[in-house]
PDB file of C-alpha atoms and ligand atoms in Angstrom:
ATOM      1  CA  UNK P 393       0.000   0.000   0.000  1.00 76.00           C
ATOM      2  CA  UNK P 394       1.439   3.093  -1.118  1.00 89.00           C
ATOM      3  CA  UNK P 395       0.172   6.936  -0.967  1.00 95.00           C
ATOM      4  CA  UNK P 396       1.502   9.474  -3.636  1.00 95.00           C
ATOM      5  CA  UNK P 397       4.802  10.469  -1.276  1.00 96.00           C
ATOM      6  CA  UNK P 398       6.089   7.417  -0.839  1.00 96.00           C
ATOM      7  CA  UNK P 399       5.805   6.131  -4.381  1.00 95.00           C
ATOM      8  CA  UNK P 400       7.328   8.922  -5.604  1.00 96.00           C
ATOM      9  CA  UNK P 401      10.975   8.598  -3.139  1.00 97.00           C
ATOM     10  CA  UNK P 402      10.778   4.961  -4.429  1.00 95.00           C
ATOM     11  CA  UNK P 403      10.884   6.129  -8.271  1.00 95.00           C
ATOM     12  CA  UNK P 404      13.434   8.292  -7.450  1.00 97.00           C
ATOM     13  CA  UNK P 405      15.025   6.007  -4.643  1.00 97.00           C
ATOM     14  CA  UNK P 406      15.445   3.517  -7.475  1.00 97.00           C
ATOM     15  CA  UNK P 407      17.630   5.524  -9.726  1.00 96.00           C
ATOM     16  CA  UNK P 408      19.141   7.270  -7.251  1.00 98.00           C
ATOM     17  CA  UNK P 409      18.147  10.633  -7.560  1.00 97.00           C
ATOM     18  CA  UNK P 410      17.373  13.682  -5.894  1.00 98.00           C
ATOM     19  CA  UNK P 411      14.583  15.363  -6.144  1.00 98.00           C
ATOM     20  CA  UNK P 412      13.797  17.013  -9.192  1.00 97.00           C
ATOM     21  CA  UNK P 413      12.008  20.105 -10.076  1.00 97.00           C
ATOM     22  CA  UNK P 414       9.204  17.373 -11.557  1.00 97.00           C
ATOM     23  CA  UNK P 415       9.375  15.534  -8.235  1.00 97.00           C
ATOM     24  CA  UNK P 416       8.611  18.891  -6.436  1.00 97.00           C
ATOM     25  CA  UNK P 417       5.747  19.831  -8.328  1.00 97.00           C
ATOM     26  CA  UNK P 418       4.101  16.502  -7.712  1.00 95.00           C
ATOM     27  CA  UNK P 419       4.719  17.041  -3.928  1.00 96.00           C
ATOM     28  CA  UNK P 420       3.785  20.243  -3.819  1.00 96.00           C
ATOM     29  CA  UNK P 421       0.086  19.475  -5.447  1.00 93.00           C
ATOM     30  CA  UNK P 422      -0.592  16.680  -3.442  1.00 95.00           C
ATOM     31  CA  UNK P 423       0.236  18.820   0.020  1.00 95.00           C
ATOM     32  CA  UNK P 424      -1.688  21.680  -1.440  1.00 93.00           C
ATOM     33  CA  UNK P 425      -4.752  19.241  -2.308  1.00 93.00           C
ATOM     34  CA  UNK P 426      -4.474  17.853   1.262  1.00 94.00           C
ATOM     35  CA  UNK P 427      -7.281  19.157   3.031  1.00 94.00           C
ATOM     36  CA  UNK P 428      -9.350  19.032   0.764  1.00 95.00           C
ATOM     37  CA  UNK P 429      -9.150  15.372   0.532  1.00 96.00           C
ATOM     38  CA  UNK P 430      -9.342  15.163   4.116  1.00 96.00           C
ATOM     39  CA  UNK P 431     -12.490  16.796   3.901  1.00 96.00           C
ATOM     40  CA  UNK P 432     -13.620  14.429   1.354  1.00 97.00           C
ATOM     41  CA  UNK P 433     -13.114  11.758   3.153  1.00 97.00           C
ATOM     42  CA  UNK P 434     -14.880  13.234   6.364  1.00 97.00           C
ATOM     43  CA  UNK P 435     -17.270  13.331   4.418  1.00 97.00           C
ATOM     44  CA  UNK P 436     -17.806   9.736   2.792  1.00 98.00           C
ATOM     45  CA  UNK P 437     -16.949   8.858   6.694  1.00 97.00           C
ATOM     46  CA  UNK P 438     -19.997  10.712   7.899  1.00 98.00           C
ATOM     47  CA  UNK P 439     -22.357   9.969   5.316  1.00 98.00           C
ATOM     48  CA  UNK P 440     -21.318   6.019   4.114  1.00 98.00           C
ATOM     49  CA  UNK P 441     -24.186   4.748   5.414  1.00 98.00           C
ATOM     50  CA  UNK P 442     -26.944   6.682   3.610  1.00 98.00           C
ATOM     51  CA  UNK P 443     -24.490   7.119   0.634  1.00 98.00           C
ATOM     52  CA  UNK P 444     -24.328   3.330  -0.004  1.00 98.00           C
ATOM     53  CA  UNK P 445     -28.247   3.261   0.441  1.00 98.00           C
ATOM     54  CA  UNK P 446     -29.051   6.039  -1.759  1.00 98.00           C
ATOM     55  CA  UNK P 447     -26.966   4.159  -4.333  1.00 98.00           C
ATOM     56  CA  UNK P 448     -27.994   0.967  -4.116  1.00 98.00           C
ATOM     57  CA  UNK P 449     -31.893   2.337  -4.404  1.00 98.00           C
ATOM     58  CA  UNK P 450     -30.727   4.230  -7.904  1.00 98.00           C
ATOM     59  CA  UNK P 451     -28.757   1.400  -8.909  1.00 98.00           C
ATOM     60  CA  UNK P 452     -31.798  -0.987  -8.623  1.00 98.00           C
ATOM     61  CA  UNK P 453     -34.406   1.467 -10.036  1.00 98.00           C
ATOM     62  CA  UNK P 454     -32.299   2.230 -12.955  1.00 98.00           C
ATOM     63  CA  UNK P 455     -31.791  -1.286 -13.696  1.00 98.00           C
ATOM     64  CA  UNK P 456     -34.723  -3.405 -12.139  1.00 98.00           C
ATOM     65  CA  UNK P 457     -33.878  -7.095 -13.495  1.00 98.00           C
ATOM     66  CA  UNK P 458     -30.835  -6.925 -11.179  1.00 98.00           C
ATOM     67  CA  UNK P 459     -33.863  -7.807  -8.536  1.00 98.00           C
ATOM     68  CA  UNK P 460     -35.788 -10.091 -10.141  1.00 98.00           C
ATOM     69  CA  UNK P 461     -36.296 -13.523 -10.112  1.00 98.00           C
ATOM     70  CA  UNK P 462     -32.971 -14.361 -12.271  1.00 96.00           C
ATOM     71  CA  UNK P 463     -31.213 -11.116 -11.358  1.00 97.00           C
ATOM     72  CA  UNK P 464     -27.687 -11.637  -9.691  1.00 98.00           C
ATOM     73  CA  UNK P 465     -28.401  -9.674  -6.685  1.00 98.00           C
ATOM     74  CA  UNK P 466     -32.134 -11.514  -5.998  1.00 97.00           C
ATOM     75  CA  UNK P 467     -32.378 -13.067  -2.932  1.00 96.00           C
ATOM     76  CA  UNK P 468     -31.946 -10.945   0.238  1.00 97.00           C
ATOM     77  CA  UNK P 469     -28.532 -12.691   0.801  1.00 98.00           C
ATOM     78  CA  UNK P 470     -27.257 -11.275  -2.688  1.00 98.00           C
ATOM     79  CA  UNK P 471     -28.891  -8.429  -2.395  1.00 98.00           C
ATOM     80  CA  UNK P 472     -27.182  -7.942   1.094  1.00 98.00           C
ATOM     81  CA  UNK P 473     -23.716  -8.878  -0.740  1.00 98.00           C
ATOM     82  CA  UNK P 474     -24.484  -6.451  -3.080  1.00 98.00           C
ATOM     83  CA  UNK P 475     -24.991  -2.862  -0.863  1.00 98.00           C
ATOM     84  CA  UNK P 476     -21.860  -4.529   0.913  1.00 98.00           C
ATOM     85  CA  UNK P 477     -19.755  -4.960  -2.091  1.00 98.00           C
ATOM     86  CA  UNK P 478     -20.559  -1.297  -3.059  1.00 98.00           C
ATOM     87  CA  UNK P 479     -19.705  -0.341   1.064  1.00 98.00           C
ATOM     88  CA  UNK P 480     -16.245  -2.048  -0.326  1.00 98.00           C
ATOM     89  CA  UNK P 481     -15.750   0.306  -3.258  1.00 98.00           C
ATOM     90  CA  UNK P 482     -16.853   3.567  -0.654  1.00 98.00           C
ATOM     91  CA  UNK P 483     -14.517   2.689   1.689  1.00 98.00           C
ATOM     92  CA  UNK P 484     -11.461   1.785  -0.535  1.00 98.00           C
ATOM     93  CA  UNK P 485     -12.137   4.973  -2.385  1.00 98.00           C
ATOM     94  CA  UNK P 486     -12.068   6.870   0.767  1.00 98.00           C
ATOM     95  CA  UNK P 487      -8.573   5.634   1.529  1.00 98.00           C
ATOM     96  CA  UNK P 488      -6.777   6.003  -2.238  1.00 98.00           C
ATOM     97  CA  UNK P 489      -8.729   9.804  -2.146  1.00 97.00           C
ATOM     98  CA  UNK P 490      -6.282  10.358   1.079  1.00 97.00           C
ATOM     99  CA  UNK P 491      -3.226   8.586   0.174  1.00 97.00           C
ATOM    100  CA  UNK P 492      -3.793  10.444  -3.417  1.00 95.00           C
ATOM    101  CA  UNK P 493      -2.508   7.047  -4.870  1.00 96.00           C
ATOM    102  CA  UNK P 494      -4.584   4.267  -5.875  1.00 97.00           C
ATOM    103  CA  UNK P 495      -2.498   1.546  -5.577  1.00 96.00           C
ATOM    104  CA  UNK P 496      -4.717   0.695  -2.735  1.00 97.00           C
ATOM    105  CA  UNK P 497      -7.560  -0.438  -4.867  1.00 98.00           C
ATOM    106  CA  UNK P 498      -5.574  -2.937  -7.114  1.00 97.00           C
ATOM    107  CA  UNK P 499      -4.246  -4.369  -3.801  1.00 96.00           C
ATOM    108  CA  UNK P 500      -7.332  -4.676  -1.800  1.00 97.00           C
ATOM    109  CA  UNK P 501      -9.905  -4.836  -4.152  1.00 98.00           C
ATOM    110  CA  UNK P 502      -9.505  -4.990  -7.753  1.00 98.00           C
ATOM    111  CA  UNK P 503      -6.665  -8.143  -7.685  1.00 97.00           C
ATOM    112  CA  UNK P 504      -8.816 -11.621  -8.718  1.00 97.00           C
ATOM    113  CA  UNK P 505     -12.259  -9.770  -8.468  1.00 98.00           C
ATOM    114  CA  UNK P 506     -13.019 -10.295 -12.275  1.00 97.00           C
ATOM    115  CA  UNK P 507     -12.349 -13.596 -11.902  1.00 97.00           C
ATOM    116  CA  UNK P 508     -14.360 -13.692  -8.832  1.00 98.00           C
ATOM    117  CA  UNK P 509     -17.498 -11.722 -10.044  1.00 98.00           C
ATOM    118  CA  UNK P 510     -17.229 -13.958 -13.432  1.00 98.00           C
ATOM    119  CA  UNK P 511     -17.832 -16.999 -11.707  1.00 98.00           C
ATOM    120  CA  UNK P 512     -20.440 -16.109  -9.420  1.00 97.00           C
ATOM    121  CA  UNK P 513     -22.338 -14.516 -12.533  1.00 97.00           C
ATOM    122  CA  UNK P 514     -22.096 -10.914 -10.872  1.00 98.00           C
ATOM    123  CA  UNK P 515     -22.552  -8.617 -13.833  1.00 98.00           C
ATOM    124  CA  UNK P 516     -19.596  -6.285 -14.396  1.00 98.00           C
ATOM    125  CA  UNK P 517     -21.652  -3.529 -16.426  1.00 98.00           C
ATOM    126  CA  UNK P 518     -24.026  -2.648 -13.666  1.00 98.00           C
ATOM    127  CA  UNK P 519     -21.218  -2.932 -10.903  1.00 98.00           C
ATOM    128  CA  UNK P 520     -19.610  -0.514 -13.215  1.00 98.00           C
ATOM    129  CA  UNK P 521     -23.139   1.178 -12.869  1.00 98.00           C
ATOM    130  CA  UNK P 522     -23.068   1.213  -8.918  1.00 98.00           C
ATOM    131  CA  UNK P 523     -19.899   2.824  -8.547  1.00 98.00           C
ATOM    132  CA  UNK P 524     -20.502   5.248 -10.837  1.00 98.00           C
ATOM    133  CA  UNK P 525     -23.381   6.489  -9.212  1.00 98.00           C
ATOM    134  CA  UNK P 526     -21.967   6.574  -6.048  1.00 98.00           C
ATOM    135  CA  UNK P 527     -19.139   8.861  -7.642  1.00 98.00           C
ATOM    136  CA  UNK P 528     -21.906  11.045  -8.289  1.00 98.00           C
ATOM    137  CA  UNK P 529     -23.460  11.554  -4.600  1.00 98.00           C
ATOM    138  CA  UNK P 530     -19.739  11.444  -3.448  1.00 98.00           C
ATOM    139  CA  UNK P 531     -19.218  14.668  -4.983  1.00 97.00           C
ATOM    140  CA  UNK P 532     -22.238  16.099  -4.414  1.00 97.00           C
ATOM    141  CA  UNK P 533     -21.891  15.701  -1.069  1.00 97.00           C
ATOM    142  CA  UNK P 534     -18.153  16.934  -0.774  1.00 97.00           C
ATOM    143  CA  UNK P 535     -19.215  19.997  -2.988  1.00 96.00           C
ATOM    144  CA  UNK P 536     -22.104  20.776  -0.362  1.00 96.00           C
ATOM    145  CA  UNK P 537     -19.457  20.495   2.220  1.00 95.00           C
ATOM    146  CA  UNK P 538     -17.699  23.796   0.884  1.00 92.00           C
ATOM    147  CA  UNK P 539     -15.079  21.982  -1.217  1.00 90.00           C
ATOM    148  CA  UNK P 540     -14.687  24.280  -4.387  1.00 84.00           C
ATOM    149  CA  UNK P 541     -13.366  21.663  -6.735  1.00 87.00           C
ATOM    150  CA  UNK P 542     -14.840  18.225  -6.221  1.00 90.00           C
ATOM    151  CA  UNK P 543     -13.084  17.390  -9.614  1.00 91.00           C
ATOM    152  CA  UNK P 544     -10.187  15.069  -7.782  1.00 94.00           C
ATOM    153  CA  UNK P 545     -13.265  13.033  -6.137  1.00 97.00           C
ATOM    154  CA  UNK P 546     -13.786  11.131  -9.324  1.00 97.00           C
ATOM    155  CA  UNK P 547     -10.252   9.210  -9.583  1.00 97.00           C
ATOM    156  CA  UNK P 548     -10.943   6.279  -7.074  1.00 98.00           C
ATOM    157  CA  UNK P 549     -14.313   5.405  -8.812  1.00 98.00           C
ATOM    158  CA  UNK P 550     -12.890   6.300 -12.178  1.00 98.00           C
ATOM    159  CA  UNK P 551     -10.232   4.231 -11.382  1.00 98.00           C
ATOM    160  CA  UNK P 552     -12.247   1.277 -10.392  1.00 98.00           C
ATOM    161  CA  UNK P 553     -14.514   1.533 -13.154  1.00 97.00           C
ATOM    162  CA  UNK P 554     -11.719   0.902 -15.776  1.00 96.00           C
TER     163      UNK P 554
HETATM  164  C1  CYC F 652     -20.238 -11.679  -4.110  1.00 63.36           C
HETATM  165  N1  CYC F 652     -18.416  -9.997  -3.930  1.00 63.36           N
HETATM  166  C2  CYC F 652     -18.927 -11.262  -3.850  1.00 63.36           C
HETATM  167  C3  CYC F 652     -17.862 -12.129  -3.429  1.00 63.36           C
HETATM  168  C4  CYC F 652     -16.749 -11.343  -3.276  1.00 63.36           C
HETATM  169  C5  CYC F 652     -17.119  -9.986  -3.565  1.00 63.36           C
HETATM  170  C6  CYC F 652     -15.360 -11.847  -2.892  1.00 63.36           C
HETATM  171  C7  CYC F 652     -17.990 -13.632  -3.220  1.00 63.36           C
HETATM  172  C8  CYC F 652     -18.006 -14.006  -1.763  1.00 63.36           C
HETATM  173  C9  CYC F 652     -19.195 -13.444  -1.056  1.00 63.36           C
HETATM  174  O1  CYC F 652     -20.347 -13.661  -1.487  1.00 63.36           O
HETATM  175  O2  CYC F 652     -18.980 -12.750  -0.069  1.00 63.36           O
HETATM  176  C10 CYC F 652     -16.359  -8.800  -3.539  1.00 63.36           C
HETATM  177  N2  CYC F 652     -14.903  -9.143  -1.608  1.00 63.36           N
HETATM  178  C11 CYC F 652     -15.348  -8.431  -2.665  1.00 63.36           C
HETATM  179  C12 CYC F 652     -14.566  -7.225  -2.749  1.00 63.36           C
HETATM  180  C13 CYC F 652     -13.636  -7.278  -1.742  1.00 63.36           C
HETATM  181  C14 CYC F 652     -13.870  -8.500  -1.021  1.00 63.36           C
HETATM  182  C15 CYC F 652     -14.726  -6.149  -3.753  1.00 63.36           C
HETATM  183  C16 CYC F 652     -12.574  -6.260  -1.457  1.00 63.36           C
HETATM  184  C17 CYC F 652     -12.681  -5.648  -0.122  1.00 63.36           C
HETATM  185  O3  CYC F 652     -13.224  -8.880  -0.023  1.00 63.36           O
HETATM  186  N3  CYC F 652     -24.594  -8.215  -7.733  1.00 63.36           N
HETATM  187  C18 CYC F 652     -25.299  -7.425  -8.568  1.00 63.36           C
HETATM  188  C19 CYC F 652     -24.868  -6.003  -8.483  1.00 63.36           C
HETATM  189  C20 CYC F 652     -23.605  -6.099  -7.634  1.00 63.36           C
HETATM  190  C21 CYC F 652     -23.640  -7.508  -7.087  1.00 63.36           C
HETATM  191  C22 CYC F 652     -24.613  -5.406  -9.823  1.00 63.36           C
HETATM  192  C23 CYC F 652     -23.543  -4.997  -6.560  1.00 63.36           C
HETATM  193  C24 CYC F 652     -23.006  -3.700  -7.132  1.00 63.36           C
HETATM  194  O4  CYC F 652     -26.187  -7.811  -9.301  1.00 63.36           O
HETATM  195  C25 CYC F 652     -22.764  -7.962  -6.129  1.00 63.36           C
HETATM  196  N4  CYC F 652     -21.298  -9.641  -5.131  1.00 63.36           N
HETATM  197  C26 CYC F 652     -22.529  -9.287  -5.553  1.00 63.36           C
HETATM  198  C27 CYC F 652     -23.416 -10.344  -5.285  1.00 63.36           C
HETATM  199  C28 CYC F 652     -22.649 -11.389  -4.722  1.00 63.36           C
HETATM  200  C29 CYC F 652     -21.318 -10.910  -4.627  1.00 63.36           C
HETATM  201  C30 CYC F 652     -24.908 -10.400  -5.533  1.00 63.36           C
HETATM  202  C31 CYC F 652     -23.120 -12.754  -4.296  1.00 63.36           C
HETATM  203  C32 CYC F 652     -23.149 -13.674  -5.512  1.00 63.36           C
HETATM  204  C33 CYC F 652     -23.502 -15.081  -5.161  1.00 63.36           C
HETATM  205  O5  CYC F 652     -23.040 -15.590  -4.128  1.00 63.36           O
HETATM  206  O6  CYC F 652     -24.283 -15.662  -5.915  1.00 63.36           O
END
């Protein structure tokens, strides 16, 4: 697990070098972006509960077969694995937003969960679905909470979505 400081002393660890002007820059944007993803994640820490609701209620009205006899997440069991695969992707985003690194996610959650969701028949598309509208009430939320630009919000989801 890495955040955005130490990956970049082990580039530059690696070759031996000092610090560059380049190196600089990138330090100097991720202090200055800080606080704000502090905030952020107050935020997703206060709100995770009714965030991962609100999503899950979108995600199922936008695509209703999901619940339906047939639908992967029928069943209150795999409905229940559902809202708590999407509480996953929250918190995991919360922590790459703060280490401003995302190495986090291929760690934790992305490594084998293709593989995973493709044999258990979870569909990928309206995971892909979930997260993104999560993404949306993320930022939303961190906007309301008198962040000017929520624009760095995206990245985790974004980043989990590809
Ligand atoms: C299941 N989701 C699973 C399973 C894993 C994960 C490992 C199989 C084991 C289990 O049921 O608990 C995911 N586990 C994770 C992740 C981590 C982890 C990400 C990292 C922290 O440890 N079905 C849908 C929706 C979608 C969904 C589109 C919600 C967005 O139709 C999710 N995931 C879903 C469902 C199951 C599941 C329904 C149960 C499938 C089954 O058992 O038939």
């Amino acid at each position: 697990m890495r955040d955005a400081v130490t990956s970049l002393i082990k580039n530059y660890d690696s070759t031996g070098r000092y610090l560059d002007r380049d190196a600089l820059d990138t330090l100097k944007s991720y202090f200055a972006s800080g606080t704000e993803r502090v905030q952020a994640a107050a935020v997703i820490n206060a709100n995770a509960a009714s965030i991962v609701k609100q999503a899950g209620a979108q995600l199922f009205e936008d695509i209703p077969e999901l619940i339906r006899p047939g639908g992967n997440a029928y069943t209150t069991r795999r409905y229940a694995a559902c809202l708590r695969d999407m509480d996953y992707y929250l918190r995991y985003a919360s922590y790459a937003l703060v280490a401003g690194n995302m190495d986090v996610l291929d760690e934790r959650v992305l490594q084998g969960l293709r593989e995973t969701y493709n044999s258990l028949g979870v569909p990928i598309g309206p995971t892909v679905v979930g997260i993104q509208i999560m993404k949306g009430i993320v930022k939303e939320q961190v906007e309301a909470a008198g962040v000017g630009d929520a624009a760095f919000v995206d990245q985790p989801f974004d980043y989990m979505t590809r």
